[in-house]
Amino acid sequence: MQDPNQRFDIYALIHKALRAQMSHVLLEAGRTDWDDASERDAALSAVRQLLGMCHGHLEHEDTYLHPAIDAAEPGGRRLADSDHGRHLGAMETLYDLAEVVERATPSLRRQTGERLYRELALFVADNFEHMAFEEREHNRLLWMAYSDAEIHRIHGELVGSIPPAQMMETLRWMVPYSNAQQRTELLGGMLDAAPPGAFNAVMSMLQGTLRSQDMDKLTRSLLSRRAGEAQPIHPQAMPA
Ligand SMILES: [Fe+2]
């Protein structure tokens, strides 16, 4: 049996992106001054953006991954489907709460803002457990039933369905919070396959979000990769 550490992990990068965005938005909500209009607006906008990302991710998994998992083992998707149903309900609650905060009278702003923060914390906690389950159990089923080439094909179909703006938002979290090797593989793949304009747009966006030492390392590794000097690295690819 092939070493699981050498298999293609379809969840690795997107779950890092989601964990980063969820953690960031939760922490920001926790220190928001709900009486300050600009802080309140920024927090609510970040919460809504996060919910949009979560919704998109959930749909991608439902459409592209869960059928493959169910084909690998009938009923294999059941638990994740039930988690997704619960997450959809939680997202509706969070959207509603964001609106409640937005419309609250001054005397109720802090109270409703703190309620939103605590509900968001529960949502994030539930998602962290859910992602760990998917990484453990879904990968086990995928690796048992499919070759890496087949999983890459599923991944390619999923990634191909993501509109450019959503892809850019995903990369904004995925690249800074992946490790150096994953960044090189991801951006190297884009450099090879994406139109130069799209690649340059991603690199420009990263100028404002990637730590300078990470940008230096990425630039060096992409240059050496181009020159054919790159060492083989763990198989990670484009975002899911
Ligand atoms: Fe999921």
PDB file of C-alpha atoms and ligand atoms in Angstrom:
ATOM      1  CA  MET A   1       0.000   0.000   0.000  1.00  0.00           C
ATOM      2  CA  GLN A   2       1.246   3.467  -0.904  1.00  0.00           C
ATOM      3  CA  ASP A   3       2.473   5.617   1.973  1.00  0.00           C
ATOM      4  CA  PRO A   4      -0.442   7.971   2.909  1.00  0.00           C
ATOM      5  CA  ASN A   5       2.141  10.726   3.487  1.00  0.00           C
ATOM      6  CA  GLN A   6       2.951  10.603  -0.209  1.00  0.00           C
ATOM      7  CA  ARG A   7      -0.647  10.771  -1.419  1.00  0.00           C
ATOM      8  CA  PHE A   8      -2.306  13.865  -2.850  1.00  0.00           C
ATOM      9  CA  ASP A   9      -4.268  15.552  -0.050  1.00  0.00           C
ATOM     10  CA  ILE A  10      -7.092  17.410  -1.737  1.00  0.00           C
ATOM     11  CA  TYR A  11      -8.041  19.134   1.526  1.00  0.00           C
ATOM     12  CA  ALA A  12      -4.610  20.348   2.619  1.00  0.00           C
ATOM     13  CA  LEU A  13      -4.470  23.838   1.170  1.00  0.00           C
ATOM     14  CA  ILE A  14      -8.104  24.869   1.210  1.00  0.00           C
ATOM     15  CA  HIS A  15      -8.468  23.814   4.824  1.00  0.00           C
ATOM     16  CA  LYS A  16      -5.397  25.852   5.755  1.00  0.00           C
ATOM     17  CA  ALA A  17      -7.009  28.835   4.024  1.00  0.00           C
ATOM     18  CA  LEU A  18     -10.310  28.332   5.821  1.00  0.00           C
ATOM     19  CA  ARG A  19      -8.672  27.823   9.218  1.00  0.00           C
ATOM     20  CA  ALA A  20      -6.698  31.039   8.694  1.00  0.00           C
ATOM     21  CA  GLN A  21      -9.680  33.110   7.614  1.00  0.00           C
ATOM     22  CA  MET A  22     -11.945  31.712  10.347  1.00  0.00           C
ATOM     23  CA  SER A  23      -9.342  32.359  13.038  1.00  0.00           C
ATOM     24  CA  HIS A  24      -8.632  35.873  11.798  1.00  0.00           C
ATOM     25  CA  VAL A  25     -12.273  36.916  11.537  1.00  0.00           C
ATOM     26  CA  LEU A  26     -13.100  35.446  14.939  1.00  0.00           C
ATOM     27  CA  LEU A  27     -10.219  37.268  16.623  1.00  0.00           C
ATOM     28  CA  GLU A  28     -11.120  40.538  14.911  1.00  0.00           C
ATOM     29  CA  ALA A  29     -14.768  40.181  15.946  1.00  0.00           C
ATOM     30  CA  GLY A  30     -13.598  39.605  19.517  1.00  0.00           C
ATOM     31  CA  ARG A  31     -11.824  42.958  19.698  1.00  0.00           C
ATOM     32  CA  THR A  32     -14.348  44.973  17.717  1.00  0.00           C
ATOM     33  CA  ASP A  33     -15.695  48.116  19.346  1.00  0.00           C
ATOM     34  CA  TRP A  34     -19.326  47.636  18.326  1.00  0.00           C
ATOM     35  CA  ASP A  35     -20.075  51.289  19.152  1.00  0.00           C
ATOM     36  CA  ASP A  36     -17.549  52.445  16.550  1.00  0.00           C
ATOM     37  CA  ALA A  37     -19.240  52.521  13.133  1.00  0.00           C
ATOM     38  CA  SER A  38     -16.127  51.841  11.067  1.00  0.00           C
ATOM     39  CA  GLU A  39     -14.971  48.929  13.277  1.00  0.00           C
ATOM     40  CA  ARG A  40     -18.495  47.521  13.321  1.00  0.00           C
ATOM     41  CA  ASP A  41     -18.825  47.745   9.531  1.00  0.00           C
ATOM     42  CA  ALA A  42     -15.424  46.130   9.020  1.00  0.00           C
ATOM     43  CA  ALA A  43     -16.253  43.241  11.362  1.00  0.00           C
ATOM     44  CA  LEU A  44     -19.651  42.614   9.774  1.00  0.00           C
ATOM     45  CA  SER A  45     -18.172  42.755   6.301  1.00  0.00           C
ATOM     46  CA  ALA A  46     -15.446  40.239   7.308  1.00  0.00           C
ATOM     47  CA  VAL A  47     -18.044  37.903   8.832  1.00  0.00           C
ATOM     48  CA  ARG A  48     -20.171  38.025   5.679  1.00  0.00           C
ATOM     49  CA  GLN A  49     -17.149  37.456   3.469  1.00  0.00           C
ATOM     50  CA  LEU A  50     -16.166  34.455   5.570  1.00  0.00           C
ATOM     51  CA  LEU A  51     -19.675  33.014   5.346  1.00  0.00           C
ATOM     52  CA  GLY A  52     -19.566  33.444   1.571  1.00  0.00           C
ATOM     53  CA  MET A  53     -16.297  31.523   1.425  1.00  0.00           C
ATOM     54  CA  CYS A  54     -17.658  28.770   3.666  1.00  0.00           C
ATOM     55  CA  HIS A  55     -20.780  28.485   1.566  1.00  0.00           C
ATOM     56  CA  GLY A  56     -18.771  28.189  -1.648  1.00  0.00           C
ATOM     57  CA  HIS A  57     -16.476  25.572  -0.129  1.00  0.00           C
ATOM     58  CA  LEU A  58     -19.394  23.524   1.132  1.00  0.00           C
ATOM     59  CA  GLU A  59     -20.995  23.557  -2.326  1.00  0.00           C
ATOM     60  CA  HIS A  60     -17.712  22.497  -3.958  1.00  0.00           C
ATOM     61  CA  GLU A  61     -17.430  19.527  -1.639  1.00  0.00           C
ATOM     62  CA  ASP A  62     -21.078  18.566  -2.101  1.00  0.00           C
ATOM     63  CA  THR A  63     -20.819  18.761  -5.894  1.00  0.00           C
ATOM     64  CA  TYR A  64     -17.386  17.352  -6.646  1.00  0.00           C
ATOM     65  CA  LEU A  65     -16.143  15.379  -3.663  1.00  0.00           C
ATOM     66  CA  HIS A  66     -19.053  13.746  -1.903  1.00  0.00           C
ATOM     67  CA  PRO A  67     -20.293  11.829  -4.966  1.00  0.00           C
ATOM     68  CA  ALA A  68     -16.787  10.403  -5.395  1.00  0.00           C
ATOM     69  CA  ILE A  69     -16.679   9.503  -1.698  1.00  0.00           C
ATOM     70  CA  ASP A  70     -20.064   7.817  -1.881  1.00  0.00           C
ATOM     71  CA  ALA A  71     -18.949   5.856  -4.930  1.00  0.00           C
ATOM     72  CA  ALA A  72     -15.883   4.730  -2.990  1.00  0.00           C
ATOM     73  CA  GLU A  73     -18.018   3.550  -0.079  1.00  0.00           C
ATOM     74  CA  PRO A  74     -21.825   3.697  -0.224  1.00  0.00           C
ATOM     75  CA  GLY A  75     -23.017   5.954   2.589  1.00  0.00           C
ATOM     76  CA  GLY A  76     -19.498   7.341   3.050  1.00  0.00           C
ATOM     77  CA  ARG A  77     -20.747  10.891   2.648  1.00  0.00           C
ATOM     78  CA  ARG A  78     -23.525  10.625   5.224  1.00  0.00           C
ATOM     79  CA  LEU A  79     -21.775  12.133   8.232  1.00  0.00           C
ATOM     80  CA  ALA A  80     -20.266  15.006   6.240  1.00  0.00           C
ATOM     81  CA  ASP A  81     -23.646  15.703   4.641  1.00  0.00           C
ATOM     82  CA  SER A  82     -25.207  15.961   8.059  1.00  0.00           C
ATOM     83  CA  ASP A  83     -22.391  18.322   9.189  1.00  0.00           C
ATOM     84  CA  HIS A  84     -22.940  20.447   6.093  1.00  0.00           C
ATOM     85  CA  GLY A  85     -26.677  20.660   6.816  1.00  0.00           C
ATOM     86  CA  ARG A  86     -25.906  21.876  10.335  1.00  0.00           C
ATOM     87  CA  HIS A  87     -23.361  24.383   9.003  1.00  0.00           C
ATOM     88  CA  LEU A  88     -25.903  25.824   6.574  1.00  0.00           C
ATOM     89  CA  GLY A  89     -28.262  26.411   9.488  1.00  0.00           C
ATOM     90  CA  ALA A  90     -25.475  28.029  11.530  1.00  0.00           C
ATOM     91  CA  MET A  91     -24.574  30.265   8.590  1.00  0.00           C
ATOM     92  CA  GLU A  92     -28.173  31.450   8.300  1.00  0.00           C
ATOM     93  CA  THR A  93     -28.123  32.274  12.010  1.00  0.00           C
ATOM     94  CA  LEU A  94     -24.867  34.219  11.602  1.00  0.00           C
ATOM     95  CA  TYR A  95     -26.165  36.164   8.588  1.00  0.00           C
ATOM     96  CA  ASP A  96     -29.283  37.037  10.613  1.00  0.00           C
ATOM     97  CA  LEU A  97     -27.221  38.048  13.640  1.00  0.00           C
ATOM     98  CA  ALA A  98     -25.003  40.284  11.496  1.00  0.00           C
ATOM     99  CA  GLU A  99     -28.128  42.049  10.348  1.00  0.00           C
ATOM    100  CA  VAL A 100     -29.390  42.336  13.917  1.00  0.00           C
ATOM    101  CA  VAL A 101     -26.093  44.002  14.912  1.00  0.00           C
ATOM    102  CA  GLU A 102     -26.291  46.339  11.936  1.00  0.00           C
ATOM    103  CA  ARG A 103     -29.807  47.465  12.786  1.00  0.00           C
ATOM    104  CA  ALA A 104     -29.423  47.486  16.566  1.00  0.00           C
ATOM    105  CA  THR A 105     -30.144  50.649  18.466  1.00  0.00           C
ATOM    106  CA  PRO A 106     -27.063  52.150  20.183  1.00  0.00           C
ATOM    107  CA  SER A 107     -28.025  50.642  23.532  1.00  0.00           C
ATOM    108  CA  LEU A 108     -28.077  47.110  22.057  1.00  0.00           C
ATOM    109  CA  ARG A 109     -25.048  47.223  19.742  1.00  0.00           C
ATOM    110  CA  ARG A 110     -22.489  45.827  22.157  1.00  0.00           C
ATOM    111  CA  GLN A 111     -24.796  43.095  23.403  1.00  0.00           C
ATOM    112  CA  THR A 112     -25.703  41.896  19.895  1.00  0.00           C
ATOM    113  CA  GLY A 113     -22.110  42.208  18.682  1.00  0.00           C
ATOM    114  CA  GLU A 114     -20.867  39.978  21.504  1.00  0.00           C
ATOM    115  CA  ARG A 115     -23.597  37.477  20.715  1.00  0.00           C
ATOM    116  CA  LEU A 116     -22.446  37.383  17.099  1.00  0.00           C
ATOM    117  CA  TYR A 117     -18.862  36.810  18.289  1.00  0.00           C
ATOM    118  CA  ARG A 118     -19.846  33.871  20.471  1.00  0.00           C
ATOM    119  CA  GLU A 119     -22.008  32.245  17.783  1.00  0.00           C
ATOM    120  CA  LEU A 120     -19.133  32.656  15.343  1.00  0.00           C
ATOM    121  CA  ALA A 121     -16.785  30.965  17.828  1.00  0.00           C
ATOM    122  CA  LEU A 122     -19.086  27.913  17.977  1.00  0.00           C
ATOM    123  CA  PHE A 123     -19.325  27.819  14.183  1.00  0.00           C
ATOM    124  CA  VAL A 124     -15.537  27.947  13.870  1.00  0.00           C
ATOM    125  CA  ALA A 125     -15.103  25.219  16.503  1.00  0.00           C
ATOM    126  CA  ASP A 126     -17.587  22.965  14.688  1.00  0.00           C
ATOM    127  CA  ASN A 127     -15.833  23.580  11.373  1.00  0.00           C
ATOM    128  CA  PHE A 128     -12.407  22.786  12.817  1.00  0.00           C
ATOM    129  CA  GLU A 129     -13.688  19.386  13.971  1.00  0.00           C
ATOM    130  CA  HIS A 130     -15.438  18.820  10.658  1.00  0.00           C
ATOM    131  CA  MET A 131     -12.326  19.586   8.625  1.00  0.00           C
ATOM    132  CA  ALA A 132     -10.256  17.199  10.732  1.00  0.00           C
ATOM    133  CA  PHE A 133     -12.856  14.488  10.109  1.00  0.00           C
ATOM    134  CA  GLU A 134     -12.735  15.096   6.349  1.00  0.00           C
ATOM    135  CA  GLU A 135      -8.951  15.038   6.293  1.00  0.00           C
ATOM    136  CA  ARG A 136      -8.917  11.746   8.180  1.00  0.00           C
ATOM    137  CA  GLU A 137     -11.935   9.806   6.929  1.00  0.00           C
ATOM    138  CA  HIS A 138     -12.577  11.226   3.472  1.00  0.00           C
ATOM    139  CA  ASN A 139      -8.935  11.031   2.523  1.00  0.00           C
ATOM    140  CA  ARG A 140      -8.882   7.407   3.702  1.00  0.00           C
ATOM    141  CA  LEU A 141     -11.808   6.593   1.377  1.00  0.00           C
ATOM    142  CA  LEU A 142     -10.458   8.638  -1.517  1.00  0.00           C
ATOM    143  CA  TRP A 143      -6.998   7.104  -1.261  1.00  0.00           C
ATOM    144  CA  MET A 144      -8.464   3.607  -0.996  1.00  0.00           C
ATOM    145  CA  ALA A 145     -10.627   3.974  -4.116  1.00  0.00           C
ATOM    146  CA  TYR A 146      -8.751   6.366  -6.389  1.00  0.00           C
ATOM    147  CA  SER A 147      -5.281   6.968  -7.750  1.00  0.00           C
ATOM    148  CA  ASP A 148      -3.666  10.385  -7.255  1.00  0.00           C
ATOM    149  CA  ALA A 149      -4.249  11.068 -10.949  1.00  0.00           C
ATOM    150  CA  GLU A 150      -7.992  10.472 -10.463  1.00  0.00           C
ATOM    151  CA  ILE A 151      -8.103  12.704  -7.367  1.00  0.00           C
ATOM    152  CA  HIS A 152      -6.219  15.395  -9.298  1.00  0.00           C
ATOM    153  CA  ARG A 153      -8.855  15.145 -12.032  1.00  0.00           C
ATOM    154  CA  ILE A 154     -11.681  15.694  -9.502  1.00  0.00           C
ATOM    155  CA  HIS A 155      -9.679  18.567  -8.054  1.00  0.00           C
ATOM    156  CA  GLY A 156      -9.165  20.103 -11.481  1.00  0.00           C
ATOM    157  CA  GLU A 157     -12.907  20.031 -12.198  1.00  0.00           C
ATOM    158  CA  LEU A 158     -13.630  21.645  -8.839  1.00  0.00           C
ATOM    159  CA  VAL A 159     -11.013  24.386  -9.269  1.00  0.00           C
ATOM    160  CA  GLY A 160     -12.207  25.030 -12.827  1.00  0.00           C
ATOM    161  CA  SER A 161     -15.673  25.857 -11.477  1.00  0.00           C
ATOM    162  CA  ILE A 162     -14.431  28.691  -9.201  1.00  0.00           C
ATOM    163  CA  PRO A 163     -15.000  32.220 -10.564  1.00  0.00           C
ATOM    164  CA  PRO A 164     -11.826  34.409 -10.693  1.00  0.00           C
ATOM    165  CA  ALA A 165     -12.895  36.786  -7.898  1.00  0.00           C
ATOM    166  CA  GLN A 166     -13.593  33.889  -5.541  1.00  0.00           C
ATOM    167  CA  MET A 167     -10.286  32.287  -6.507  1.00  0.00           C
ATOM    168  CA  MET A 168      -8.435  35.501  -5.677  1.00  0.00           C
ATOM    169  CA  GLU A 169     -10.134  35.695  -2.286  1.00  0.00           C
ATOM    170  CA  THR A 170      -9.213  32.071  -1.607  1.00  0.00           C
ATOM    171  CA  LEU A 171      -5.584  32.659  -2.572  1.00  0.00           C
ATOM    172  CA  ARG A 172      -5.462  35.695  -0.300  1.00  0.00           C
ATOM    173  CA  TRP A 173      -5.772  33.306   2.659  1.00  0.00           C
ATOM    174  CA  MET A 174      -4.281  30.174   1.163  1.00  0.00           C
ATOM    175  CA  VAL A 175      -0.875  31.454   0.078  1.00  0.00           C
ATOM    176  CA  PRO A 176       0.212  33.377   3.200  1.00  0.00           C
ATOM    177  CA  TYR A 177      -0.888  30.573   5.518  1.00  0.00           C
ATOM    178  CA  SER A 178       0.535  27.623   3.582  1.00  0.00           C
ATOM    179  CA  ASN A 179       4.139  26.586   4.113  1.00  0.00           C
ATOM    180  CA  ALA A 180       7.012  27.491   1.797  1.00  0.00           C
ATOM    181  CA  GLN A 181       6.958  24.207  -0.139  1.00  0.00           C
ATOM    182  CA  GLN A 182       3.197  24.352  -0.662  1.00  0.00           C
ATOM    183  CA  ARG A 183       3.477  27.975  -1.838  1.00  0.00           C
ATOM    184  CA  THR A 184       6.132  27.091  -4.377  1.00  0.00           C
ATOM    185  CA  GLU A 185       4.095  24.176  -5.724  1.00  0.00           C
ATOM    186  CA  LEU A 186       0.917  26.240  -5.912  1.00  0.00           C
ATOM    187  CA  LEU A 187       2.399  29.357  -7.490  1.00  0.00           C
ATOM    188  CA  GLY A 188       4.740  27.304  -9.667  1.00  0.00           C
ATOM    189  CA  GLY A 189       1.721  25.459 -11.064  1.00  0.00           C
ATOM    190  CA  MET A 190       0.017  28.778 -11.753  1.00  0.00           C
ATOM    191  CA  LEU A 191       3.137  30.149 -13.399  1.00  0.00           C
ATOM    192  CA  ASP A 192       3.167  27.147 -15.736  1.00  0.00           C
ATOM    193  CA  ALA A 193      -0.539  27.064 -16.530  1.00  0.00           C
ATOM    194  CA  ALA A 194      -2.266  30.413 -15.924  1.00  0.00           C
ATOM    195  CA  PRO A 195      -2.162  33.381 -18.327  1.00  0.00           C
ATOM    196  CA  PRO A 196       0.661  35.800 -17.344  1.00  0.00           C
ATOM    197  CA  GLY A 197      -1.886  38.507 -16.455  1.00  0.00           C
ATOM    198  CA  ALA A 198      -3.639  36.250 -13.952  1.00  0.00           C
ATOM    199  CA  PHE A 199      -0.354  35.141 -12.374  1.00  0.00           C
ATOM    200  CA  ASN A 200       0.838  38.752 -12.077  1.00  0.00           C
ATOM    201  CA  ALA A 201      -2.456  39.790 -10.485  1.00  0.00           C
ATOM    202  CA  VAL A 202      -2.007  37.116  -7.822  1.00  0.00           C
ATOM    203  CA  MET A 203       1.588  38.175  -7.162  1.00  0.00           C
ATOM    204  CA  SER A 204       0.485  41.828  -6.834  1.00  0.00           C
ATOM    205  CA  MET A 205      -2.230  40.867  -4.385  1.00  0.00           C
ATOM    206  CA  LEU A 206       0.344  38.898  -2.372  1.00  0.00           C
ATOM    207  CA  GLN A 207       2.628  41.944  -2.098  1.00  0.00           C
ATOM    208  CA  GLY A 208       0.261  43.283   0.527  1.00  0.00           C
ATOM    209  CA  THR A 209      -0.446  40.050   2.372  1.00  0.00           C
ATOM    210  CA  LEU A 210       2.623  37.825   2.291  1.00  0.00           C
ATOM    211  CA  ARG A 211       5.384  38.382   4.869  1.00  0.00           C
ATOM    212  CA  SER A 212       8.497  39.810   3.243  1.00  0.00           C
ATOM    213  CA  GLN A 213      10.643  36.799   4.188  1.00  0.00           C
ATOM    214  CA  ASP A 214       8.016  34.490   2.675  1.00  0.00           C
ATOM    215  CA  MET A 215       7.880  36.568  -0.517  1.00  0.00           C
ATOM    216  CA  ASP A 216      11.702  36.448  -0.792  1.00  0.00           C
ATOM    217  CA  LYS A 217      11.681  32.683  -0.334  1.00  0.00           C
ATOM    218  CA  LEU A 218       8.854  32.245  -2.831  1.00  0.00           C
ATOM    219  CA  THR A 219      10.545  34.396  -5.460  1.00  0.00           C
ATOM    220  CA  ARG A 220      13.824  32.518  -5.070  1.00  0.00           C
ATOM    221  CA  SER A 221      12.161  29.124  -5.270  1.00  0.00           C
ATOM    222  CA  LEU A 222      10.122  30.069  -8.346  1.00  0.00           C
ATOM    223  CA  LEU A 223      13.254  31.330 -10.077  1.00  0.00           C
ATOM    224  CA  SER A 224      15.190  28.167  -9.283  1.00  0.00           C
ATOM    225  CA  ARG A 225      12.200  26.054 -10.281  1.00  0.00           C
ATOM    226  CA  ARG A 226      12.161  27.847 -13.619  1.00  0.00           C
ATOM    227  CA  ALA A 227      15.830  27.137 -14.024  1.00  0.00           C
ATOM    228  CA  GLY A 228      15.117  23.464 -13.440  1.00  0.00           C
ATOM    229  CA  GLU A 229      16.941  23.394 -10.120  1.00  0.00           C
ATOM    230  CA  ALA A 230      13.955  22.744  -7.880  1.00  0.00           C
ATOM    231  CA  GLN A 231      14.000  19.707  -5.637  1.00  0.00           C
ATOM    232  CA  PRO A 232      10.996  17.332  -5.828  1.00  0.00           C
ATOM    233  CA  ILE A 233       8.491  18.355  -3.194  1.00  0.00           C
ATOM    234  CA  HIS A 234       5.380  16.915  -1.657  1.00  0.00           C
ATOM    235  CA  PRO A 235       2.467  16.723  -4.101  1.00  0.00           C
ATOM    236  CA  GLN A 236       0.182  19.645  -3.367  1.00  0.00           C
ATOM    237  CA  ALA A 237      -1.538  21.586  -6.085  1.00  0.00           C
ATOM    238  CA  MET A 238      -4.162  24.184  -6.777  1.00  0.00           C
ATOM    239  CA  PRO A 239      -6.790  25.067  -4.216  1.00  0.00           C
ATOM    240  CA  ALA A 240      -9.945  23.027  -3.700  1.00  0.00           C
TER     241      ALA A 240
HETATM  242 FE    FE B   1     -16.890  19.893   4.429  1.00  0.00          FE
END
